């Protein structure tokens, strides 16, 4: 909107400058025209002879009535003036009055208007033949009736394209805004739908969990494996539901997080211990190096731990044959660097800038054997950004990935 208003103001100023220039040019041309009219009407020639008779009401020479003589004079004077104006590049409506001063004698075109202040007027004092004949001063007044329209018409080659471009830009902006609102509406609708659906899924997932617990009490060799499958898959479903709901709450509220100053190291250690236990069961070598310093962060602990858990989960999910994961935390320049390094399948260069986008998953290779929704890293990025931190990614295909999050430390 600001750009459009700016363009209109610029166009308006251009128009004003253009009008001024057209006026200057007109004044120059009219100056030249007046000079030629003056010198042409100074001599005794066919035209001035006729005009002289008409303006002095002398119908003795021509064998005709005075009115016809005046009409003929008006006609010839008009074409004479039109010629002189055209010679100097002026092609616009005009009217005129040829008059003898201090008398009633005059000759005027039909459209001539007495005392109209709005009209542009030029008075020419004639010399030579006509004043001599009348024995008084003779003047010729030229009036231009539609001078502003004439100036605007001259600027048409500038005005019409600018108008067309301006209208096109306004149209484009309106169209872009309209489709933007339309898309926004669809995105909000889809998000609301997904969130409602996910919310609704929580109840059946909770019931399945409860029922599975009951079933476990009647567990035997035959049904044990099936109960285990139901329990695991139900847990995965629950995790995904939580992830979707967490992300949508982050999207909706700008102040979704409640920050408190927290000594972070003990919580990070606890997470590593838990992850270490899980890794052992899944044949993954997990080591961590955390210094004993407490490192105070202004954070929402639950989300930050969830984010790191997502990174560990990815390192475990996208593994190669003998999986090794290392978590390291250290202080560098008033920031806490937490890096998670794996020796897994790695990420192709072309995919690296996309993996933080919502729902993005690498589509090559046999990756789809690993389940996921492409939400984890988007969540991590949002959480780290809300904590005023940054994320670095280093990855090489078949060699492994290191993701480092850098969080500002609270000065103690
Ligand atoms: P979700 O986390 O929602 O269960 P996901 O793991 O597929 O699903 P993200 O965590 O956002 O989603 O990761 C996006 C994609 O980035 C993954 O699908 C995977 O292709 C790639 N990726 C992420 N971490 C690693 C890693 N450590 N090594 C190799 N590829 C990775
Ligand atoms: Mg993930």
XYZ file of C-alpha atoms and ligand atoms in Angstrom:
444
model
C 0.000 0.000 0.000
C 2.850 2.354 0.921
C 4.523 1.670 -2.447
C 1.300 2.343 -4.340
C 0.678 5.606 -2.491
C 4.339 6.500 -3.146
C 3.917 5.761 -6.872
C 0.765 7.904 -7.041
C 2.566 10.801 -5.331
C 5.546 10.444 -7.729
C 3.187 10.344 -10.726
C 1.360 13.421 -9.451
C 4.653 15.298 -9.096
C 5.764 14.196 -12.565
C 2.459 15.468 -13.919
C 2.948 18.818 -12.223
C 6.489 19.130 -13.610
C 5.232 18.048 -17.051
C 2.464 20.660 -16.953
C 4.945 23.368 -15.995
C 7.265 22.387 -18.831
C 4.350 22.323 -21.295
C 3.399 25.802 -20.098
C 6.943 27.114 -20.540
C 7.075 25.683 -24.051
C 3.668 27.145 -24.850
C 4.790 30.597 -23.666
C 7.902 30.406 -25.868
C 5.826 29.399 -28.903
C 3.160 32.021 -28.301
C 5.907 34.676 -28.047
C 7.144 33.735 -31.522
C 3.572 33.603 -32.878
C 2.767 37.099 -31.557
C 5.867 38.475 -33.272
C 4.862 37.092 -36.689
C 1.201 38.143 -36.267
C 2.333 41.676 -35.401
C 4.637 42.007 -38.388
C 2.174 40.374 -40.834
C -0.667 42.669 -39.774
C 1.532 45.771 -39.920
C 1.618 45.882 -43.736
C -1.044 46.811 -46.160
C -2.014 43.538 -47.741
C -5.221 41.809 -48.857
C -6.065 40.692 -45.326
C -5.316 43.943 -43.517
C -7.191 45.835 -46.257
C -10.283 43.681 -45.687
C -9.921 43.901 -41.890
C -9.463 47.661 -42.108
C -12.744 48.039 -43.993
C -14.621 45.751 -41.598
C -13.280 47.270 -38.394
C -14.021 50.838 -39.455
C -17.521 49.871 -40.673
C -16.645 51.042 -44.185
C -18.853 49.166 -46.687
C -18.277 51.564 -49.528
C -15.455 49.703 -51.270
C -16.913 46.207 -51.448
C -20.232 45.757 -53.117
C -21.765 43.938 -50.147
C -23.524 44.473 -46.818
C -21.516 45.327 -43.716
C -22.487 42.066 -41.933
C -21.249 39.915 -44.817
C -18.057 41.951 -44.923
C -17.546 41.366 -41.180
C -18.279 37.630 -41.513
C -15.769 37.310 -44.347
C -13.174 39.226 -42.296
C -13.741 36.989 -39.280
C -13.327 33.930 -41.488
C -10.053 35.115 -43.064
C -8.632 36.422 -39.774
C -9.411 33.044 -38.164
C -7.552 31.064 -40.831
C -4.656 33.551 -40.707
C -4.302 33.175 -36.905
C -4.768 29.397 -37.084
C -1.968 29.225 -39.667
C 0.442 31.281 -37.571
C -0.294 29.256 -34.426
C 0.181 25.962 -36.277
C 3.480 27.198 -37.722
C 4.705 27.469 -34.121
C 3.352 24.116 -33.041
C 0.175 25.327 -31.276
C -2.916 23.357 -32.161
C -5.728 24.206 -29.804
C -9.095 25.993 -29.636
C -8.824 29.763 -29.634
C -11.004 32.836 -30.006
C -10.095 36.474 -30.607
C -11.197 40.075 -30.751
C -9.775 42.746 -33.039
C -10.756 46.132 -31.659
C -10.117 49.836 -31.947
C -9.325 51.278 -28.529
C -11.585 53.931 -27.020
C -14.351 53.041 -29.468
C -17.048 50.480 -30.039
C -15.462 49.248 -33.238
C -14.555 45.606 -33.063
C -14.464 42.305 -34.851
C -14.740 39.131 -32.774
C -15.079 35.378 -33.186
C -18.296 33.694 -32.013
C -16.733 31.861 -29.100
C -15.022 34.987 -27.708
C -15.965 35.612 -24.055
C -15.716 39.015 -22.491
C -14.342 39.175 -18.918
C -13.732 35.484 -18.260
C -10.825 35.468 -15.819
C -10.228 31.727 -16.169
C -9.214 31.937 -19.808
C -5.623 32.393 -20.868
C -5.379 35.712 -22.760
C -2.733 37.533 -24.776
C -3.199 41.129 -25.900
C -1.246 42.261 -28.952
C -0.862 45.961 -29.719
C -0.785 46.288 -33.480
C 1.179 48.895 -35.371
C 1.398 49.991 -38.993
C -1.494 49.878 -41.399
C -4.548 49.230 -39.158
C -3.843 51.812 -36.368
C -2.988 54.350 -39.054
C -6.270 53.690 -40.825
C -8.371 53.910 -37.673
C -6.279 56.779 -36.349
C -6.366 55.118 -32.937
C -4.607 52.238 -31.224
C -5.754 48.859 -32.478
C -5.446 45.693 -30.371
C -5.861 42.017 -31.009
C -6.778 39.803 -28.059
C -6.167 36.073 -28.329
C -8.027 33.754 -25.940
C -7.318 30.079 -25.358
C -10.404 28.260 -24.158
C -9.207 24.795 -23.136
C -5.581 25.388 -22.323
C -5.331 22.884 -19.408
C -6.866 20.087 -21.483
C -4.373 21.008 -24.219
C -1.416 20.708 -21.830
C -2.711 17.393 -20.482
C -3.231 16.119 -24.011
C 0.402 16.942 -24.804
C 1.468 14.781 -21.824
C -0.691 11.837 -22.903
C 2.283 9.775 -24.086
C 3.488 9.943 -20.466
C 0.136 9.833 -18.671
C -1.568 6.951 -20.425
C 1.239 4.369 -19.923
C 1.731 5.516 -16.295
C -1.987 5.193 -15.680
C -2.087 1.724 -17.248
C 0.969 0.553 -15.259
C -0.379 2.005 -12.028
C -3.751 0.323 -12.517
C -1.955 -2.978 -13.333
C 0.161 -2.701 -10.181
C -2.895 -1.921 -8.037
C -4.714 -4.827 -9.635
C -1.740 -7.175 -9.045
C -1.342 -6.107 -5.416
C -5.083 -6.570 -4.811
C -4.927 -9.984 -6.454
C -1.846 -11.068 -4.449
C -3.445 -9.872 -1.202
C -6.657 -11.659 -2.032
C -4.908 -14.971 -2.756
C -2.742 -14.484 0.324
C -5.832 -14.147 2.523
C -7.415 -17.046 0.715
C -4.353 -19.258 1.327
C -4.118 -18.080 4.897
C -7.753 -19.072 5.352
C -7.104 -22.540 3.931
C -3.979 -23.005 6.057
C -5.844 -21.951 9.221
C -8.744 -24.235 8.319
C -6.432 -27.189 7.644
C -4.464 -26.570 10.832
C -7.645 -26.297 12.867
C -8.908 -29.491 11.301
C -5.662 -31.366 12.036
C -5.583 -30.054 15.598
C -9.197 -30.992 16.268
C -8.671 -34.400 14.760
C -5.492 -34.948 16.778
C -7.292 -33.868 19.933
C -10.082 -36.312 19.202
C -7.485 -39.070 18.710
C -6.226 -38.606 22.244
C -9.281 -40.284 23.803
C -9.108 -43.548 21.798
C -5.306 -43.668 22.269
C -5.769 -43.266 26.005
C -8.454 -46.024 26.020
C -6.251 -48.379 23.981
C -3.403 -47.738 26.443
C -5.661 -48.549 29.361
C -7.060 -51.660 27.695
C -3.525 -52.840 26.842
C -2.536 -52.486 30.501
C -5.532 -54.620 31.475
C -4.625 -57.181 28.821
C -1.059 -57.337 30.154
C -2.457 -58.773 33.360
C -3.730 -61.776 31.363
C -0.515 -61.988 29.373
C 0.662 -65.432 28.216
C 3.265 -66.717 25.742
C 0.729 -66.704 22.899
C -0.571 -63.165 23.131
C 2.527 -61.479 24.635
C 3.985 -60.463 21.277
C 0.704 -58.939 20.085
C 0.181 -57.005 23.307
C 3.723 -55.670 22.943
C 3.023 -54.514 19.387
C -0.199 -52.750 20.462
C 1.613 -51.058 23.347
C 4.546 -49.870 21.233
C 2.456 -48.616 18.351
C 0.045 -46.905 20.740
C 2.990 -45.160 22.421
C 4.267 -43.978 19.051
C 0.850 -42.659 18.141
C 0.691 -40.821 21.481
C 4.104 -39.258 20.865
C 3.061 -38.028 17.436
C -0.192 -36.613 18.741
C 1.727 -34.709 21.427
C 4.202 -33.423 18.841
C 1.442 -32.104 16.560
C -0.350 -30.446 19.462
C 2.853 -28.903 20.828
C 3.738 -27.485 17.419
C 0.289 -26.034 16.877
C 0.341 -24.381 20.304
C 3.703 -22.830 19.360
C 2.281 -21.616 16.042
C -0.799 -20.086 17.618
C 0.548 -18.211 20.607
C 3.416 -15.788 20.373
C 4.104 -16.130 24.101
C 3.608 -19.887 24.223
C 6.661 -20.435 26.433
C 7.040 -19.553 30.095
C 10.724 -18.817 30.617
C 12.368 -19.394 33.978
C 16.012 -19.287 34.984
C 17.056 -22.905 35.359
C 20.299 -24.726 36.088
C 20.310 -26.812 32.935
C 23.122 -29.389 33.393
C 21.315 -31.710 35.873
C 18.314 -32.005 33.534
C 20.523 -32.642 30.514
C 22.342 -35.354 32.485
C 19.055 -36.992 33.424
C 17.963 -37.015 29.782
C 21.295 -38.586 28.759
C 20.978 -41.287 31.403
C 17.502 -42.188 30.192
C 18.584 -42.181 26.577
C 21.626 -44.269 27.444
C 19.362 -46.968 28.918
C 17.154 -47.008 25.784
C 20.217 -47.063 23.464
C 21.630 -50.120 25.203
C 18.438 -52.035 24.430
C 18.621 -50.996 20.779
C 22.285 -51.796 20.279
C 23.378 -48.172 19.933
C 26.580 -46.878 21.565
C 25.737 -43.631 23.273
C 28.301 -41.522 25.155
C 28.011 -38.046 26.619
C 30.444 -35.445 27.888
C 28.846 -32.902 30.156
C 30.832 -30.651 32.490
C 29.756 -30.311 36.091
C 29.020 -26.589 35.826
C 25.255 -26.041 36.211
C 24.918 -23.560 33.285
C 21.913 -21.331 33.944
C 19.546 -20.821 31.011
C 16.440 -18.702 30.772
C 14.261 -21.437 29.346
C 11.115 -23.500 29.337
C 12.676 -26.758 30.454
C 10.071 -29.195 29.173
C 10.281 -27.891 25.585
C 14.068 -27.605 25.565
C 14.524 -31.154 26.823
C 11.931 -32.324 24.255
C 13.920 -30.596 21.510
C 17.189 -32.292 22.497
C 15.319 -35.568 22.785
C 14.131 -35.120 19.197
C 17.738 -34.687 18.038
C 18.807 -37.830 19.919
C 15.829 -39.675 18.491
C 16.859 -38.700 14.948
C 20.490 -39.716 15.567
C 19.193 -43.121 16.629
C 16.589 -43.430 13.851
C 18.826 -42.541 10.921
C 21.664 -44.856 11.883
C 24.038 -47.028 9.909
C 25.271 -50.518 10.814
C 27.266 -49.888 14.021
C 25.656 -46.822 15.486
C 27.604 -44.402 17.680
C 26.060 -41.254 19.137
C 27.938 -38.624 21.142
C 26.375 -35.724 23.056
C 28.686 -32.936 24.137
C 27.961 -29.746 26.018
C 30.411 -26.915 26.558
C 30.540 -23.175 27.059
C 31.786 -20.916 24.254
C 31.510 -17.100 24.339
C 28.647 -16.849 26.814
C 26.728 -19.536 24.994
C 26.026 -23.130 25.827
C 26.818 -25.363 22.850
C 25.061 -28.722 22.869
C 26.094 -30.945 19.979
C 24.723 -34.321 19.006
C 26.955 -36.277 16.680
C 26.098 -39.533 14.955
C 27.827 -41.753 12.432
C 24.570 -42.497 10.625
C 23.412 -42.205 7.042
C 24.011 -38.440 6.819
C 22.022 -35.866 4.853
C 22.619 -34.928 1.224
C 23.759 -31.306 0.640
C 20.607 -30.472 -1.360
C 18.349 -31.629 1.481
C 20.221 -29.835 4.251
C 18.412 -26.511 3.869
C 15.018 -28.241 3.896
C 15.154 -30.539 6.871
C 13.957 -27.835 9.288
C 10.806 -27.277 7.240
C 7.543 -28.687 8.503
C 6.692 -32.155 7.093
C 9.946 -32.427 5.125
C 11.507 -35.872 5.019
C 14.416 -37.019 2.858
C 12.792 -39.057 0.119
C 15.784 -40.934 -1.335
C 17.174 -44.353 -0.439
C 15.343 -46.690 1.888
C 14.521 -43.953 4.380
C 10.833 -44.673 4.349
C 11.467 -47.816 6.311
C 12.020 -45.362 9.191
C 8.747 -43.881 10.333
C 8.265 -40.191 10.967
C 6.210 -37.139 10.076
C 8.913 -34.554 9.431
C 7.882 -32.536 12.472
C 10.794 -33.126 14.861
C 13.377 -30.710 13.481
C 10.776 -28.037 12.744
C 9.819 -28.206 16.412
C 13.492 -28.087 17.480
C 14.141 -25.035 15.309
C 11.091 -23.214 16.703
C 12.020 -23.949 20.289
C 15.673 -22.945 19.832
C 14.661 -19.717 18.068
C 12.185 -18.865 20.840
C 15.091 -19.306 23.268
C 17.101 -16.816 21.140
C 19.489 -19.589 20.173
C 20.797 -20.896 16.833
C 21.248 -24.305 15.188
C 24.206 -25.497 13.123
C 24.113 -28.518 10.900
C 27.076 -30.439 9.560
C 26.416 -33.590 7.643
C 28.003 -35.836 5.079
C 26.287 -38.647 3.288
C 27.227 -42.091 4.679
C 29.518 -40.482 7.278
C 27.202 -38.914 9.789
C 25.568 -35.781 11.108
C 26.380 -33.264 13.827
C 23.702 -30.864 14.982
C 24.769 -28.143 17.425
C 22.373 -25.887 19.263
C 23.774 -22.722 20.783
C 21.797 -21.149 23.621
C 22.560 -17.857 25.380
C 23.646 -18.317 28.993
C 22.265 -16.170 31.762
C 25.056 -14.003 33.236
C 25.423 -15.000 36.882
P 9.429 -36.955 13.296
O 10.633 -36.365 13.983
O 8.314 -36.007 13.156
O 9.025 -38.252 13.893
P 11.270 -37.165 11.120
O 12.336 -37.703 12.008
O 11.183 -37.746 9.760
O 9.834 -37.287 11.810
P 12.585 -34.647 11.427
O 13.102 -35.029 12.767
O 12.064 -33.271 11.251
O 11.428 -35.618 10.952
O 13.717 -34.841 10.363
C 13.497 -34.493 9.032
C 14.304 -35.333 8.084
O 15.685 -35.019 8.230
C 14.240 -36.806 8.392
O 13.153 -37.392 7.720
C 15.577 -37.330 7.879
O 15.464 -37.565 6.518
C 16.514 -36.154 8.074
N 17.316 -36.307 9.296
C 17.087 -35.707 10.475
N 18.052 -36.014 11.374
C 18.919 -36.823 10.723
C 20.142 -37.492 11.102
N 20.649 -37.368 12.314
N 20.771 -38.225 10.154
C 20.257 -38.338 8.912
N 19.135 -37.759 8.500
C 18.466 -37.001 9.388
Mg 12.669 -36.792 13.941
